[in-house]
Short mmCIF file of C-alpha atoms and ligand atoms in Angstrom, two decimals:
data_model
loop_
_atom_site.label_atom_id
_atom_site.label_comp_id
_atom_site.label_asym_id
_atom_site.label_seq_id
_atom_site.Cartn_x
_atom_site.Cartn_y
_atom_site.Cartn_z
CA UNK A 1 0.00 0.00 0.00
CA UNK A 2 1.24 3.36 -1.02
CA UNK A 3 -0.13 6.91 1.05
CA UNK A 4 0.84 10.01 -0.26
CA UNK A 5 -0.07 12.92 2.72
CA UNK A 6 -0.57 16.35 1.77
CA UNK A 7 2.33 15.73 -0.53
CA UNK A 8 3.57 19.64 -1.21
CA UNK A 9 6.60 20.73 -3.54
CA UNK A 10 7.58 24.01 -4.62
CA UNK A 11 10.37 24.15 -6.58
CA UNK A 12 13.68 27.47 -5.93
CA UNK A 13 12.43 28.41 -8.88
CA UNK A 14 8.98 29.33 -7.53
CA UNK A 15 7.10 27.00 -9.41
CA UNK A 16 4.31 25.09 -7.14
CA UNK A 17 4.37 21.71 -9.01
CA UNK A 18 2.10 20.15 -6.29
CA UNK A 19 -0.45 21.42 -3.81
CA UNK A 20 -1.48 19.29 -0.83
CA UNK A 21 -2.12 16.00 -2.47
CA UNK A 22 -3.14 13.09 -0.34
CA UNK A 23 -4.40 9.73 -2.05
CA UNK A 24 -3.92 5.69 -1.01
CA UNK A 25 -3.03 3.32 -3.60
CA UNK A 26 -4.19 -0.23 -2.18
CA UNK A 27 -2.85 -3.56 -2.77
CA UNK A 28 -3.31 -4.42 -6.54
CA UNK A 29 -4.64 -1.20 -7.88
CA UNK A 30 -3.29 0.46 -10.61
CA UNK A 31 -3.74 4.12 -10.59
CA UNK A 32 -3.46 6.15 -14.51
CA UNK A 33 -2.66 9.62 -13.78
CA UNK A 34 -3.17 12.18 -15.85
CA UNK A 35 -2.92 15.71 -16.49
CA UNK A 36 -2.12 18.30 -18.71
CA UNK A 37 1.54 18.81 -18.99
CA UNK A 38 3.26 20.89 -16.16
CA UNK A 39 0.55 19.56 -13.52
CA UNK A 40 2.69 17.68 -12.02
CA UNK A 41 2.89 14.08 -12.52
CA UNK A 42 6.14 13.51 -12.85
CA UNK A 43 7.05 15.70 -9.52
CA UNK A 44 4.37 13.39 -8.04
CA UNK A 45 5.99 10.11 -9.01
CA UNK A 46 9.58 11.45 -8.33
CA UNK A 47 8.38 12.48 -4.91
CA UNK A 48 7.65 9.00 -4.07
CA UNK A 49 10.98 7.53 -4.86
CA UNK A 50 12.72 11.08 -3.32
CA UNK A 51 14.52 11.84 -6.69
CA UNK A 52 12.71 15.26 -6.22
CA UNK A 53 12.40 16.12 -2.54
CA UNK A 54 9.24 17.19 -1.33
CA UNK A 55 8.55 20.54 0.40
CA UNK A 56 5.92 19.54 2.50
CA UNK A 57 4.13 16.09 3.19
CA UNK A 58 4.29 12.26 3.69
CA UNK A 59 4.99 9.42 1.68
CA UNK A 60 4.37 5.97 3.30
CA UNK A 61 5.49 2.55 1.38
CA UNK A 62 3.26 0.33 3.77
CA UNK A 63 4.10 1.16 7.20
CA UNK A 64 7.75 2.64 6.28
CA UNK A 65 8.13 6.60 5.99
CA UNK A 66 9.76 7.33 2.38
CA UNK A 67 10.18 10.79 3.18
CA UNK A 68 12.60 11.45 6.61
CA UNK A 69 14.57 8.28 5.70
CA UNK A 70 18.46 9.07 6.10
CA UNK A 71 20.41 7.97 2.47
CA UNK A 72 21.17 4.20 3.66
CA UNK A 73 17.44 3.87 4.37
CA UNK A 74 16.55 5.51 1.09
CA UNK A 75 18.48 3.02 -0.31
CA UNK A 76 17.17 0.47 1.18
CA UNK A 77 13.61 1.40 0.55
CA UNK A 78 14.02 2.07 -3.18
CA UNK A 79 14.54 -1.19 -3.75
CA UNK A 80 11.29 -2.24 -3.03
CA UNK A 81 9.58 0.94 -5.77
CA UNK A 82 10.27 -0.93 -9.30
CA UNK A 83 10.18 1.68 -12.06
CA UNK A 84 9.11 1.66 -15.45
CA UNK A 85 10.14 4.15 -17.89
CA UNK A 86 9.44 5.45 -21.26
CA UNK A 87 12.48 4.76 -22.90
CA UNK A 88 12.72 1.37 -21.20
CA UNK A 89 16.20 2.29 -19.62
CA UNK A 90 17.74 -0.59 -20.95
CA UNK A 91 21.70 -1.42 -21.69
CA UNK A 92 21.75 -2.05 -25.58
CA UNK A 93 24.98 -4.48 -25.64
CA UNK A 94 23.57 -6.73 -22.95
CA UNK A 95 21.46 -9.72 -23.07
CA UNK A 96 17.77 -9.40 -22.34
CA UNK A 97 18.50 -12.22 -19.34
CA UNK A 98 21.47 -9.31 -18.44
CA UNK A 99 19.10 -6.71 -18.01
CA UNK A 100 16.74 -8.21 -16.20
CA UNK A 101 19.32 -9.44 -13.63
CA UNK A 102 20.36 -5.73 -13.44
CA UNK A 103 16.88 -5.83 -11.76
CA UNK A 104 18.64 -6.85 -8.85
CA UNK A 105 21.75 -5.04 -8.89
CA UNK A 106 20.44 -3.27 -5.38
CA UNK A 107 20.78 -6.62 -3.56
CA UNK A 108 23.77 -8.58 -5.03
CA UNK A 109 27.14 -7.61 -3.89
CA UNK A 110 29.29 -5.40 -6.11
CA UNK A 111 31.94 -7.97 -7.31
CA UNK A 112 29.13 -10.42 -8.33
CA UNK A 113 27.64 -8.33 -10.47
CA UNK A 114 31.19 -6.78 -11.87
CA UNK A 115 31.75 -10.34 -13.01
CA UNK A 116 28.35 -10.78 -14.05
CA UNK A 117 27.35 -14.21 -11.51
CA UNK A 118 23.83 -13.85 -10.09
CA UNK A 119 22.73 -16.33 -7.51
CA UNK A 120 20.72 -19.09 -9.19
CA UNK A 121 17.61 -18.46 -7.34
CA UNK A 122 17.74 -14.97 -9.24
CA UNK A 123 18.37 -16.55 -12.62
CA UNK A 124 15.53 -18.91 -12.07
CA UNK A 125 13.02 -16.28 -11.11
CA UNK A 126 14.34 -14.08 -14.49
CA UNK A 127 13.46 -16.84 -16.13
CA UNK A 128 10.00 -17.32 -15.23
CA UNK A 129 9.45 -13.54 -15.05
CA UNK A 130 10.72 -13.47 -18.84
CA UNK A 131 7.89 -16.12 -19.76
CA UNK A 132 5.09 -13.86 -18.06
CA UNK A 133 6.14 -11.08 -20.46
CA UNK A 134 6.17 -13.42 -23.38
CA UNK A 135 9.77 -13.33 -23.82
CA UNK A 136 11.00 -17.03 -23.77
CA UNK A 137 12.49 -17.29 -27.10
CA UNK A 138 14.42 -14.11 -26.95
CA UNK A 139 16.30 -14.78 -23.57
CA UNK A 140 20.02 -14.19 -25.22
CA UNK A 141 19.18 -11.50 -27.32
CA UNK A 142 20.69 -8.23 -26.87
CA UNK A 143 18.45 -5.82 -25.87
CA UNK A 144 19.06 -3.73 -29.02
CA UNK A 145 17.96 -6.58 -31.58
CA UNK A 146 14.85 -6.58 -29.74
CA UNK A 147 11.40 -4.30 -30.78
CA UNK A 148 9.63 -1.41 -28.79
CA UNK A 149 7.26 -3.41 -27.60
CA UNK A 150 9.79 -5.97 -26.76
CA UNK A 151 11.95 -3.70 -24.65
CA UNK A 152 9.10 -2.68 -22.62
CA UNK A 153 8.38 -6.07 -21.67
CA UNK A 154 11.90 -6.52 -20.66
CA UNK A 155 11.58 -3.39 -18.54
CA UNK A 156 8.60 -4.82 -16.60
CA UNK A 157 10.57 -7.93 -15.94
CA UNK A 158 13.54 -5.76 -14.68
CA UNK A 159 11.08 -4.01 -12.43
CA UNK A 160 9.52 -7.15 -11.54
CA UNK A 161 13.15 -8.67 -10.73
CA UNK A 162 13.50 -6.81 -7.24
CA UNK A 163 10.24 -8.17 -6.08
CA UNK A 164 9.17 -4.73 -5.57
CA UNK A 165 5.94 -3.78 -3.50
CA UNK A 166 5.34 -0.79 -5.35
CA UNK A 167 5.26 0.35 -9.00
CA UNK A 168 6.23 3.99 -10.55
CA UNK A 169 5.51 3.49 -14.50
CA UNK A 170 6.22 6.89 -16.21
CA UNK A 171 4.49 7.04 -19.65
CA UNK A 172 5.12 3.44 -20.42
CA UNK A 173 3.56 3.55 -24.33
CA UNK A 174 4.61 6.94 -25.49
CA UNK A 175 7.49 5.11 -27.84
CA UNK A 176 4.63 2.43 -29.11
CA UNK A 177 2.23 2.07 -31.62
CA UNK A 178 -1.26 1.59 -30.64
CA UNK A 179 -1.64 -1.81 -30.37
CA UNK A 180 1.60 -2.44 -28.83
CA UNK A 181 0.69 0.21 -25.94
CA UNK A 182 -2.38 -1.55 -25.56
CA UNK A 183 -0.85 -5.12 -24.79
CA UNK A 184 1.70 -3.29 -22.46
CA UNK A 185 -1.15 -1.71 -20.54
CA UNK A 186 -2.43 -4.96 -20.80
CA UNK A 187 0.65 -6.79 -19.23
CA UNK A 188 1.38 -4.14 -16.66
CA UNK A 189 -2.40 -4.09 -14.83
CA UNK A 190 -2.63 -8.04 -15.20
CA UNK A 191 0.92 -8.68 -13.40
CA UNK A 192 -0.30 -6.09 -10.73
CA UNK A 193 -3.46 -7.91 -10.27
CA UNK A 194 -1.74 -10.77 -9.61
CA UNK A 195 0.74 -10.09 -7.46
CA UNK A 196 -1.26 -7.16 -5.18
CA UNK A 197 1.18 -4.68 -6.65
CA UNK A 198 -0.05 -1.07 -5.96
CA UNK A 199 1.05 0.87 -9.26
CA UNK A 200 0.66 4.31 -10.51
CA UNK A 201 1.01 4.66 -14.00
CA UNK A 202 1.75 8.36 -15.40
CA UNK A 203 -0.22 8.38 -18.86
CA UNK A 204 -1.15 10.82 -21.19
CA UNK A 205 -3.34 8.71 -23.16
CA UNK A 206 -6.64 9.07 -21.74
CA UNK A 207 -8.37 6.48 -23.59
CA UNK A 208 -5.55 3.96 -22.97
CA UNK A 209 -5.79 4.88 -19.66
CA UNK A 210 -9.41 4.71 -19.24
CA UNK A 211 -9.54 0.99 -20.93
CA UNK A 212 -7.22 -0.53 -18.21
CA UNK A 213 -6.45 1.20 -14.82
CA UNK A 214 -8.65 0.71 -11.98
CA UNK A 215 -8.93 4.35 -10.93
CA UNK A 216 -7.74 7.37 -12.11
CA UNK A 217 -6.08 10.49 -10.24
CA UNK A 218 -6.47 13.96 -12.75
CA UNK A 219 -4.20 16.82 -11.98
CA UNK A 220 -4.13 20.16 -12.75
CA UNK A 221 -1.68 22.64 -11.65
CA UNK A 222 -0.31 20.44 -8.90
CA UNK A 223 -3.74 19.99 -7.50
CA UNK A 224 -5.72 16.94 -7.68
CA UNK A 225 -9.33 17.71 -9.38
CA UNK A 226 -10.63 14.07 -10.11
CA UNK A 227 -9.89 10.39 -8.27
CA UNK A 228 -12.56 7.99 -9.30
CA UNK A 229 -13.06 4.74 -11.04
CA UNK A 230 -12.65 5.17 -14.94
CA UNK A 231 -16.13 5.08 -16.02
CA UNK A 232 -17.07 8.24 -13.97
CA UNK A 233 -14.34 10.12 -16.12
CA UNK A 234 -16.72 12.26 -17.91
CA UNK A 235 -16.55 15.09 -20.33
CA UNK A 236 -16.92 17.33 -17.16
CA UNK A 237 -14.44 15.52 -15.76
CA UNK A 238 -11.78 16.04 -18.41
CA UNK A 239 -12.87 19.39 -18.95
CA UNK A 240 -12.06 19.98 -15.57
CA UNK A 241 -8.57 18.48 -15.84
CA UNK A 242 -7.47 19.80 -19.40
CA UNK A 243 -9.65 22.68 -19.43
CA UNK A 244 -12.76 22.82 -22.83
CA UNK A 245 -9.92 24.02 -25.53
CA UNK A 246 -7.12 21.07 -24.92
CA UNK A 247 -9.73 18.74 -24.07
CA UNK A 248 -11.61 19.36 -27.45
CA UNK A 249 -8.33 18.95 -28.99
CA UNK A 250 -7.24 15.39 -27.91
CA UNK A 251 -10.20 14.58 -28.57
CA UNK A 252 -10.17 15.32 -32.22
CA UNK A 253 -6.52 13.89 -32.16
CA UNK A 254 -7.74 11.19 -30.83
CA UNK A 255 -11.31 10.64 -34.36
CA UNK A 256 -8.18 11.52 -36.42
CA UNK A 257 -6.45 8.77 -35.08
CA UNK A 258 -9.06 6.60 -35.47
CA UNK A 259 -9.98 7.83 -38.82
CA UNK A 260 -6.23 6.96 -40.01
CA UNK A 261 -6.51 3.48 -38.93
CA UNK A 262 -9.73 2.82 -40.25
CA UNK A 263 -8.42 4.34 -43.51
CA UNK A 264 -5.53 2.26 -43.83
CA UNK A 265 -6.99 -0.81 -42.95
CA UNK A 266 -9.81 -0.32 -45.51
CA UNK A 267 -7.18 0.45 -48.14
CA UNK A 268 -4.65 -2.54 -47.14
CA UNK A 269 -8.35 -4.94 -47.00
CA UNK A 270 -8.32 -3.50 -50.69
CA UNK A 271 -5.03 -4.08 -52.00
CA UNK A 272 -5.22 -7.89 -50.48
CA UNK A 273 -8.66 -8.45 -52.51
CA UNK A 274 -7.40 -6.60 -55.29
CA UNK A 275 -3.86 -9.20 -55.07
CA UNK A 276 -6.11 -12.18 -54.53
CA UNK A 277 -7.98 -11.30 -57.54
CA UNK A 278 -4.89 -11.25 -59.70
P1 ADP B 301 4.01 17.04 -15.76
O1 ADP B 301 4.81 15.81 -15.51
O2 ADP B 301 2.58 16.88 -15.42
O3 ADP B 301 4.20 17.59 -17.15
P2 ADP B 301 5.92 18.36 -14.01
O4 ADP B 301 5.88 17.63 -12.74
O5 ADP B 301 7.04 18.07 -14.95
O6 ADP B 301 4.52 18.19 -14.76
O7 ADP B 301 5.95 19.93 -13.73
C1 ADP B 301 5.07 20.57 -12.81
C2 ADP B 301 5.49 22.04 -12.63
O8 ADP B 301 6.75 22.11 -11.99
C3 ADP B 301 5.66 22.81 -13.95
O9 ADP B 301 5.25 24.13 -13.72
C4 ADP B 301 7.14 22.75 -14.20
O10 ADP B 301 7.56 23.88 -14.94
C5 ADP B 301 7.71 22.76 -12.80
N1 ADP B 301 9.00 22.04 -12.69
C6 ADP B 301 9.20 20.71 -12.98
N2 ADP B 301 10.46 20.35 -12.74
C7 ADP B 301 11.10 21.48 -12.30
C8 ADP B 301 12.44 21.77 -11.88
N3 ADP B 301 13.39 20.83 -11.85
N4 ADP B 301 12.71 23.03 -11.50
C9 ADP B 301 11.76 23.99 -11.51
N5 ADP B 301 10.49 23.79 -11.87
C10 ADP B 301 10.15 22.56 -12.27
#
């Protein structure tokens, strides 16, 4: 369980990024939250893991205070917040098995990994964590031969690697088609479901979002204006988030998209008949 209390930051700059923000994520739910950009979601997210240090607030990873721990506790602690990232994060040149035993770099001692020799037991569990993701037949790959959709699955098995009790995902699709982002949203709330992983997923995909997250937290200017279930996400809703202009904006982005894909699909339907015909 993850409880963020009256989580404040203002940055030297001036800039209020977030306002007195106080939310629980439970065991297994995966919170989407979104926002127009500069409301603060990533400030949020690097809050919980301290990589931005909060002016104001709690964080609490179950019973354990995030925020007041001294560095070795820090350390400690971070090893149980698995991260996702948008970019996956990964080390080109190594194998996808490599990578995902970097997972637990945090807990094996510093010679082992220099010389590359994980414990078995961490090796095994790679291994079955690389068959959840689908990955089985790419296990000595290097992560560079692999696709984006690919490397994201490698980078939830990293995450998964540390056995972490929380998840930070930070715009996990943004590099991936649409059907690709969908089977990582997919992937991500599933494995979360199953293990009782809390997760909060920053997403600027609203639609994406609303298809698979449990609840969603909407921001705006540092302030949370929505937390509810998905399906109570209405136009009011977003217009209160993105205010009427952007909102009416994604949304035609979002018919254009839709437009496209119908298009090409109705011309590549085509070109097949018109082949078969031949
Ligand atoms: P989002 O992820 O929703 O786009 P951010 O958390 O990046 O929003 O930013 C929230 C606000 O904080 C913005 O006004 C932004 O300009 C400001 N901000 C973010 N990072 C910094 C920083 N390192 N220094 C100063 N201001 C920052």
């Amino acid at each position: 369980m993850l409880r963020l209390e009256g989580l404040t930051k203002r940055y030297k700059t001036g800039d209020r990024a977030l306002t007195d923000v106080s939310f629980t994520v439970p065991a297994g739910q995966v919170v989407g939250l979104i926002g127009p950009s500069g409301a603060g979601k990533s400030t949020l997210i690097r809050c919980v893991n301290r990589l931005v240090e909060p002016s104001a607030g709690k964080v609490f990873l179950g019973e354990k205070e995030l925020t007041g721990a001294g560095r070795s506790e820090l350390r400690r602690l971070r090893r149980r917040i698995g991260m996702i990232f948008q970019e996956y994060a990964l080390v080109e040149r190594l194998t996808v098995m490599e990578n995902v035993l970097s997972g637990r770099l945090g807990y094996v001692p510093f010679w082992r990994s220099f010389l590359r020799r994980y414990p078995q037991a961490d090796v095994d569990k790679a291994f079955a964590l690389l068959d959840r993701v689908g990955l089985t037949d790419h296990v000595d790959k290097r992560a560079d031969a692999l696709s984006g959709g690919q490397r994201q699955r490698v980078g939830i098995a990293r995450a998964l690697e540390q056995d972490p009790e929380l998840l930070l995902v930070d715009e996990p699709t943004a590099s991936l088609d649409p059907k690709t982002s969908r089977q990582i949203m997919r992937l991500i709330t599933e494995i979360c479901r199953e293990r009782g992983l809390p997760a909060i997923i920053n997403i600027h995909d609203v639609l994406l979002a609303k298809m698979f997250v449990d609840r969603i937290v909407g921001l705006r200017a540092g302030e949370i204006v929505f937390d509810g279930p998905p399906e109570t996400l209405d136009d009011e809703a977003l217009t209160r988030i993105y205010g009427s202009e952007d909102w009416n904006a994604m949304q035609k982005e979002h018919a254009d998209a839709a437009e496209d894909a119908a298009a090409v699909a109705a011309y590549q339907a085509r070109e097949r008949a018109k082949a078969g015909a031949a």
